[in-house]
Short mmCIF file of C-alpha atoms in Angstrom, two decimals:
data_model
loop_
_atom_site.label_atom_id
_atom_site.label_comp_id
_atom_site.label_asym_id
_atom_site.label_seq_id
_atom_site.Cartn_x
_atom_site.Cartn_y
_atom_site.Cartn_z
CA UNK O 30 91.40 107.83 123.18
CA UNK O 31 91.54 105.24 126.26
CA UNK O 32 95.16 106.07 127.11
CA UNK O 33 94.03 110.17 127.46
CA UNK O 34 90.58 109.17 129.24
CA UNK O 35 92.76 106.96 131.85
CA UNK O 36 94.82 110.10 132.11
CA UNK O 37 92.20 112.44 132.18
CA UNK O 38 90.50 110.38 135.35
CA UNK O 39 94.01 110.01 137.13
CA UNK O 40 94.51 113.87 136.66
CA UNK O 41 90.82 114.47 138.14
CA UNK O 42 91.25 112.45 141.03
CA UNK O 43 94.61 114.08 141.82
CA UNK O 44 92.53 117.44 141.89
CA UNK O 45 89.63 116.06 143.89
CA UNK O 46 92.04 114.76 146.71
CA UNK O 47 93.79 118.02 146.63
CA UNK O 48 90.54 120.17 146.85
CA UNK O 49 89.44 117.79 149.48
CA UNK O 50 92.62 117.83 151.71
CA UNK O 51 92.14 121.89 151.67
CA UNK O 52 88.86 121.78 152.91
CA UNK O 53 89.73 120.80 156.65
CA UNK O 54 92.17 123.92 156.76
CA UNK O 55 89.36 126.34 155.42
CA UNK O 56 86.73 124.96 157.72
CA UNK O 57 89.40 125.16 160.56
CA UNK O 58 90.38 128.80 159.77
CA UNK O 59 86.38 129.52 159.53
CA UNK O 60 87.13 130.42 155.87
CA UNK O 61 83.62 128.73 154.54
CA UNK O 62 83.54 130.53 150.96
CA UNK O 63 86.73 128.44 150.01
CA UNK O 64 85.16 125.52 151.44
CA UNK O 65 82.30 126.11 149.19
CA UNK O 66 84.33 126.35 145.95
CA UNK O 67 86.48 123.17 146.75
CA UNK O 68 83.33 121.63 147.48
CA UNK O 69 82.01 122.64 143.96
CA UNK O 70 85.42 121.77 142.15
CA UNK O 71 85.07 118.00 143.95
CA UNK O 72 81.41 117.87 142.32
CA UNK O 73 82.70 119.17 138.99
CA UNK O 74 85.63 116.83 138.78
CA UNK O 75 83.28 113.67 139.77
CA UNK O 76 81.03 114.64 137.28
CA UNK O 77 83.69 115.07 135.07
CA UNK O 78 84.69 111.37 135.54
CA UNK O 79 81.42 110.05 135.47
CA UNK O 80 81.09 111.90 131.82
CA UNK O 81 84.44 109.99 130.70
CA UNK O 82 83.15 106.80 131.98
CA UNK O 83 79.89 106.98 130.23
CA UNK O 84 81.01 108.40 127.06
CA UNK O 85 84.77 107.46 126.58
CA UNK O 86 85.44 111.06 125.09
CA UNK O 87 88.06 112.87 126.91
CA UNK O 88 87.87 116.15 124.51
CA UNK O 89 84.37 116.99 125.35
CA UNK O 90 84.91 116.30 129.02
CA UNK O 91 88.13 118.70 129.20
CA UNK O 92 86.48 121.65 127.20
CA UNK O 93 83.22 121.27 129.52
CA UNK O 94 85.16 120.84 132.72
CA UNK O 95 87.41 123.81 131.87
CA UNK O 96 84.55 126.31 131.62
CA UNK O 97 82.76 124.97 134.15
CA UNK O 98 85.72 125.20 136.33
CA UNK O 99 86.39 128.73 134.98
CA UNK O 100 82.83 129.56 136.11
CA UNK O 101 83.52 128.30 139.73
CA UNK O 102 86.58 130.48 140.05
CA UNK O 103 84.68 133.52 138.78
CA UNK O 104 81.97 133.21 141.20
CA UNK O 105 84.61 132.78 143.58
CA UNK O 106 86.37 135.81 142.67
CA UNK O 107 83.47 138.18 142.55
CA UNK O 108 81.71 136.67 145.73
CA UNK O 109 85.19 137.06 147.96
CA UNK O 110 84.43 139.73 150.49
CA UNK O 111 87.65 139.09 152.65
CA UNK O 112 90.41 140.72 150.62
CA UNK O 113 93.15 140.03 152.88
CA UNK O 114 93.16 136.63 150.89
CA UNK O 115 94.91 136.74 147.84
CA UNK O 116 93.78 134.81 144.92
CA UNK O 117 97.04 134.74 143.15
CA UNK O 118 97.34 130.99 143.67
CA UNK O 119 94.04 130.75 141.83
CA UNK O 120 95.76 132.61 138.98
CA UNK O 121 98.54 130.88 138.99
CA UNK O 122 96.55 127.29 138.36
CA UNK O 123 94.82 128.99 135.69
CA UNK O 124 98.06 130.16 133.98
CA UNK O 125 98.96 126.16 133.80
CA UNK O 126 95.80 124.94 132.42
CA UNK O 127 96.77 125.62 128.89
CA UNK O 128 99.24 122.98 129.27
CA UNK O 129 96.97 120.32 130.90
CA UNK O 130 94.08 120.67 128.74
CA UNK O 131 96.37 120.57 125.40
CA UNK O 132 97.87 117.58 126.50
CA UNK O 133 94.28 116.08 127.39
CA UNK O 134 92.73 117.41 124.49
CA UNK O 135 95.59 118.18 121.67
CA UNK O 136 96.60 121.60 120.30
CA UNK O 137 93.12 122.29 118.83
CA UNK O 138 90.46 121.21 121.22
CA UNK O 139 93.06 121.95 123.98
CA UNK O 140 93.32 125.35 123.15
CA UNK O 141 89.54 125.91 122.85
CA UNK O 142 89.47 124.58 126.58
CA UNK O 143 92.18 126.71 127.63
CA UNK O 144 90.51 129.89 126.02
CA UNK O 145 87.94 129.99 128.85
CA UNK O 146 91.10 131.23 130.97
CA UNK O 147 91.53 134.12 128.69
CA UNK O 148 87.69 134.95 128.90
CA UNK O 149 88.12 134.75 132.28
CA UNK O 150 91.32 136.91 132.40
CA UNK O 151 89.87 139.82 130.02
CA UNK O 152 86.62 140.05 132.21
CA UNK O 153 88.22 140.15 135.27
CA UNK O 154 90.98 142.81 134.25
CA UNK O 155 89.83 144.31 131.17
CA UNK O 156 86.39 145.16 131.76
CA UNK O 157 84.97 147.15 134.87
CA UNK O 158 84.26 144.09 136.54
CA UNK O 159 88.07 144.73 138.11
CA UNK O 160 86.13 147.12 140.06
CA UNK O 161 84.20 144.56 141.79
CA UNK O 162 86.78 142.38 142.81
CA UNK O 163 89.65 142.54 145.47
CA UNK O 164 93.03 144.98 144.28
CA UNK O 165 95.43 143.45 142.17
CA UNK O 166 98.78 144.74 141.29
CA UNK O 167 99.34 146.83 138.08
CA UNK O 168 101.47 144.26 136.96
CA UNK O 169 98.72 141.57 137.41
CA UNK O 170 96.04 144.01 135.37
CA UNK O 171 98.06 144.78 132.61
CA UNK O 172 100.20 141.77 131.94
CA UNK O 173 98.23 139.05 133.09
CA UNK O 174 96.12 138.54 130.01
CA UNK O 175 99.04 138.66 127.73
CA UNK O 176 101.00 136.37 129.87
CA UNK O 177 98.02 133.84 129.56
CA UNK O 178 97.77 134.40 125.77
CA UNK O 179 101.66 133.69 125.29
CA UNK O 180 101.52 130.61 127.88
CA UNK O 181 98.43 129.63 125.00
CA UNK O 182 100.14 130.01 122.36
CA UNK O 183 103.02 128.12 123.76
CA UNK O 184 101.00 125.07 125.02
CA UNK O 185 99.45 124.61 121.42
CA UNK O 186 102.83 124.94 119.65
CA UNK O 187 104.49 122.44 122.29
CA UNK O 188 101.49 120.20 121.94
CA UNK O 189 101.30 120.15 118.38
CA UNK O 190 104.64 119.20 117.88
CA UNK O 191 104.58 116.39 120.36
CA UNK O 192 101.73 114.97 118.61
CA UNK O 193 103.11 115.43 114.85
CA UNK O 194 106.32 113.88 116.33
CA UNK O 195 103.90 110.66 117.49
CA UNK O 196 102.21 110.45 114.43
CA UNK O 197 105.30 110.34 112.47
CA UNK O 198 106.82 107.72 114.82
CA UNK O 199 103.59 105.82 114.28
CA UNK O 200 103.55 105.67 110.78
CA UNK O 201 107.42 105.21 110.55
CA UNK O 202 107.07 102.28 113.02
CA UNK O 203 104.46 100.93 110.75
CA UNK O 204 106.27 101.11 107.68
CA UNK O 205 109.27 99.37 109.00
CA UNK O 206 107.10 96.60 110.74
CA UNK O 207 105.66 96.29 107.13
CA UNK O 208 108.95 96.17 105.41
CA UNK O 209 110.63 93.64 108.17
CA UNK O 210 107.31 91.35 107.54
CA UNK O 211 108.07 91.64 103.85
CA UNK O 212 111.67 90.70 104.72
CA UNK O 213 110.98 87.99 106.61
CA UNK O 214 108.33 86.63 104.13
CA UNK O 215 110.99 86.86 101.21
CA UNK O 216 113.41 85.19 103.73
CA UNK O 217 110.93 82.12 104.44
CA UNK O 218 110.67 81.51 100.53
CA UNK O 219 114.39 81.80 99.92
CA UNK O 220 114.91 79.39 102.54
CA UNK O 221 112.44 76.94 101.42
CA UNK O 222 114.29 77.40 97.92
CA UNK O 223 117.84 76.74 99.50
CA UNK O 224 116.39 73.39 101.34
CA UNK O 225 114.37 72.13 98.09
CA UNK O 226 118.08 72.86 96.24
CA UNK O 227 119.86 71.28 98.88
CA UNK O 228 117.58 67.87 98.88
CA UNK O 229 118.15 67.98 95.21
CA UNK O 230 121.70 67.97 95.35
CA UNK O 231 121.98 65.68 98.14
CA UNK O 232 120.02 62.74 96.08
CA UNK O 233 122.05 63.84 92.80
CA UNK O 234 125.27 63.40 95.13
CA UNK O 235 124.33 60.01 96.26
CA UNK O 236 123.28 58.63 92.85
CA UNK O 237 126.25 60.36 90.99
CA UNK O 238 128.26 57.09 91.07
CA UNK O 239 125.76 54.93 89.44
CA UNK O 240 125.19 57.75 86.74
CA UNK O 241 128.87 57.67 86.38
CA UNK O 242 129.07 53.91 85.80
CA UNK O 243 126.01 53.94 83.21
CA UNK O 244 127.62 56.90 81.48
CA UNK O 245 130.98 55.05 81.20
CA UNK O 246 129.39 51.99 80.12
CA UNK O 247 127.69 53.72 77.31
CA UNK O 248 131.28 55.18 76.43
CA UNK O 249 133.24 51.79 76.91
CA UNK O 250 130.82 50.41 74.73
CA UNK O 251 131.39 53.14 72.01
CA UNK O 252 127.23 54.18 72.05
CA UNK O 253 127.81 57.37 71.86
CA UNK O 254 124.51 58.33 71.34
CA UNK O 255 122.95 56.78 74.28
CA UNK O 256 125.49 58.52 76.31
CA UNK O 257 124.77 61.90 74.73
CA UNK O 258 121.09 61.22 75.46
CA UNK O 259 121.64 60.08 79.00
CA UNK O 260 123.78 62.78 79.35
CA UNK O 261 120.68 65.01 78.08
CA UNK O 262 118.61 63.87 80.39
CA UNK O 263 120.84 64.24 83.48
CA UNK O 264 120.83 67.78 82.61
CA UNK O 265 117.03 68.43 82.36
CA UNK O 266 116.94 66.83 85.99
CA UNK O 267 119.47 69.59 87.33
CA UNK O 268 116.89 72.06 86.23
CA UNK O 269 115.05 71.15 89.33
CA UNK O 270 118.02 73.15 90.98
CA UNK O 271 116.98 76.56 91.18
CA UNK O 272 119.90 79.28 90.46
CA UNK O 273 120.22 81.11 93.36
CA UNK O 274 123.06 83.99 92.10
CA UNK O 275 121.49 86.15 89.12
CA UNK O 276 123.64 89.26 90.21
CA UNK O 277 125.26 91.19 93.03
CA UNK O 278 122.21 93.10 94.65
CA UNK O 279 120.96 90.90 97.17
CA UNK O 280 117.46 92.12 97.24
CA UNK O 281 117.33 91.30 93.47
CA UNK O 282 118.88 88.29 93.95
CA UNK O 283 116.11 87.05 96.49
CA UNK O 284 113.15 88.09 94.47
CA UNK O 285 114.23 86.50 91.01
CA UNK O 286 115.38 82.90 93.07
CA UNK O 287 111.96 83.12 94.65
CA UNK O 288 110.06 83.86 91.44
CA UNK O 289 111.96 81.73 89.51
CA UNK O 290 111.45 78.62 92.01
CA UNK O 291 107.80 79.57 91.60
CA UNK O 292 108.04 79.20 88.15
CA UNK O 293 109.81 75.90 88.18
CA UNK O 294 106.69 74.68 90.10
CA UNK O 295 104.71 76.02 87.54
CA UNK O 296 106.39 73.73 84.73
CA UNK O 297 108.83 75.83 83.14
CA UNK O 298 112.24 77.65 83.53
CA UNK O 299 112.33 81.72 83.28
CA UNK O 300 114.67 83.41 81.27
CA UNK O 301 116.52 85.59 83.26
CA UNK O 302 119.04 88.34 82.88
CA UNK O 303 120.23 90.73 85.75
CA UNK O 304 123.43 92.90 85.97
CA UNK O 305 122.49 94.95 89.02
CA UNK O 306 125.10 95.99 91.51
CA UNK O 307 124.85 95.67 95.17
CA UNK O 308 124.71 99.42 96.13
CA UNK O 309 123.30 102.22 93.62
CA UNK O 310 120.93 105.59 94.42
CA UNK O 311 117.74 104.15 95.03
CA UNK O 312 115.59 103.15 98.18
CA UNK O 313 115.74 99.59 99.33
CA UNK O 314 111.86 99.72 99.89
CA UNK O 315 111.44 101.21 96.15
CA UNK O 316 113.75 98.62 94.38
CA UNK O 317 111.98 95.65 96.55
CA UNK O 318 108.41 96.94 95.46
CA UNK O 319 109.33 97.56 92.06
CA UNK O 320 110.70 94.42 91.44
CA UNK O 321 108.43 92.15 93.60
CA UNK O 322 105.40 94.21 92.19
CA UNK O 323 106.58 92.99 88.28
CA UNK O 324 107.37 89.40 89.10
CA UNK O 325 104.23 88.92 91.48
CA UNK O 326 102.11 89.99 88.59
CA UNK O 327 103.48 88.21 85.72
CA UNK O 328 103.80 84.83 87.69
CA UNK O 329 100.07 85.32 88.70
CA UNK O 330 99.09 85.94 85.10
CA UNK O 331 100.85 82.66 84.54
CA UNK O 332 98.77 80.65 86.57
CA UNK O 333 96.09 81.38 83.66
CA UNK O 334 98.05 80.34 81.14
CA UNK O 335 98.06 76.84 79.75
CA UNK O 336 101.07 74.81 80.97
CA UNK O 337 102.53 74.60 77.27
CA UNK O 338 102.65 78.32 76.87
CA UNK O 339 103.81 79.45 79.86
CA UNK O 340 106.98 81.65 79.88
CA UNK O 341 108.92 84.52 81.55
CA UNK O 342 111.40 86.63 80.48
CA UNK O 343 112.98 88.79 82.71
CA UNK O 344 115.62 91.78 82.05
CA UNK O 345 116.97 94.33 84.86
CA UNK O 346 120.31 96.31 84.61
CA UNK O 347 121.56 99.29 85.79
CA UNK O 348 124.42 100.92 83.66
CA UNK O 349 125.52 103.39 86.07
CA UNK O 350 123.06 105.82 85.51
CA UNK O 351 119.92 104.17 84.90
CA UNK O 352 117.83 101.47 86.20
CA UNK O 353 116.11 99.18 83.68
CA UNK O 354 113.51 96.58 83.97
CA UNK O 355 111.51 94.35 81.42
CA UNK O 356 109.34 91.78 81.58
CA UNK O 357 107.34 89.73 79.29
CA UNK O 358 104.86 86.90 79.69
CA UNK O 359 101.77 85.60 78.21
CA UNK O 360 98.44 87.24 79.53
CA UNK O 361 96.24 84.45 78.76
CA UNK O 362 93.35 86.97 78.23
CA UNK O 363 92.79 90.28 76.50
CA UNK O 364 93.79 93.42 78.62
CA UNK O 365 92.10 96.59 78.73
CA UNK O 366 94.15 99.98 79.77
CA UNK O 367 93.04 103.16 81.29
CA UNK O 368 93.47 106.51 79.93
CA UNK O 369 96.71 107.01 82.37
CA UNK O 370 98.18 104.04 80.50
CA UNK O 371 97.64 101.24 83.72
CA UNK O 372 96.01 98.19 83.03
CA UNK O 373 92.89 97.45 84.16
CA UNK O 374 92.80 94.26 86.80
CA UNK O 375 91.38 91.15 85.74
CA UNK O 376 91.41 89.51 89.06
CA UNK O 377 87.81 89.15 90.58
CA UNK O 378 88.93 91.58 93.34
CA UNK O 379 90.53 94.19 91.15
CA UNK O 380 93.52 96.58 92.66
CA UNK O 381 95.96 97.48 90.16
CA UNK O 382 97.96 98.50 93.03
CA UNK O 383 100.88 96.80 91.61
CA UNK O 384 100.97 98.66 88.16
CA UNK O 385 100.51 101.70 89.94
CA UNK O 386 103.34 101.21 92.51
CA UNK O 387 105.80 100.23 89.68
CA UNK O 388 104.84 103.78 87.45
CA UNK O 389 104.76 105.60 91.09
CA UNK O 390 108.39 104.52 91.53
CA UNK O 391 109.45 105.26 88.28
CA UNK O 392 108.28 108.69 88.40
CA UNK O 393 109.86 109.10 91.70
CA UNK O 394 113.26 108.45 90.36
CA UNK O 395 112.52 110.97 87.27
CA UNK O 396 111.70 107.99 84.92
CA UNK O 397 108.93 106.32 82.94
CA UNK O 398 106.93 102.94 83.51
CA UNK O 399 104.74 101.57 80.06
CA UNK O 400 102.42 98.78 80.38
CA UNK O 401 101.22 96.91 76.91
CA UNK O 402 100.06 93.77 75.28
CA UNK O 403 101.70 92.84 72.12
CA UNK O 404 100.49 89.71 70.52
CA UNK O 405 98.83 87.96 73.70
CA UNK O 406 102.18 89.00 75.34
CA UNK O 407 102.03 91.43 78.06
CA UNK O 408 105.29 93.98 78.58
CA UNK O 409 106.18 95.82 81.42
CA UNK O 410 109.04 98.27 81.14
CA UNK O 411 110.38 100.69 83.36
CA UNK O 412 113.04 103.00 83.44
CA UNK O 413 114.66 105.34 85.96
CA UNK O 414 117.37 107.54 86.78
CA UNK O 415 119.30 106.35 90.00
CA UNK O 416 122.06 108.68 90.47
#
């Protein structure tokens, strides 16, 4: 609205300047009827600018200005006594008006504003009022109204298509920006996992010689039980390194790595089985939303579970035709379900958007998604055809 109002003011100022410039030759030639019309137009456009400044509504201003301008031109036509002065220039301007009004006010309101020109052409050419005006050629009388109607339709269609394109582009840009932001967020989380792993590996690389000497000492002294216990302790220390290669698919691998790291921060290691190729017939945004929502809901629920009971099982696979996803995690609380099978959110601020997204994506690919609670364990299953 701010942009359209600004453009409207610029156009109105341009017309004011044009009307002001044409006053001088009108005075010089003694054409005072034209002077009065130009002054009226200048006053109208200045009032329109004031209206825009006060109310910031380019749509109403466009409609009011159009109808008032047509009224001024109508009085100019019927009051004209010098028939040697043609009115064709005014009618040509009126013919262009639908494109201006549709651009300023949109296809609907712009057409309403441009309707004023159609009414003027009907009044001047299709009623007995024609005999009170200066004579026009037969083409003007017979065809101007039809031509103006066609111009209105063409202007409305062009304006509608341009507006629809702008809206679609805006929505598309917002989606791209959203997914780029999501992607950036995931990469930052993944980078933190890599950095944590690198620090852990550097530490173990520095201390590996000491570990080997201690282990060699146990073996040399034939203290095999101690050696086995020491290896087990060392193996448990390596649990702090998060796996970064679960499957070939980059998106699934990133998400599994991020949420596996979060699970380790919660004090347990998730059980993950993933077999997903890099490329198959599913939109990347849908794959991201499906896996991320399932994992996020599971990890969020585990925050409300005692540490010794925390666990997460994730299975995701693609067999060349169907993508299957399953997550299991302790619920920590009893979950109720809606009539459509979706769980009722237990968060302080209920949303349920994640589960609804999983269900919607599964159905989009001709599949199903189910949510259930079995012996205190919340289970999410989704299967869909991706061919």
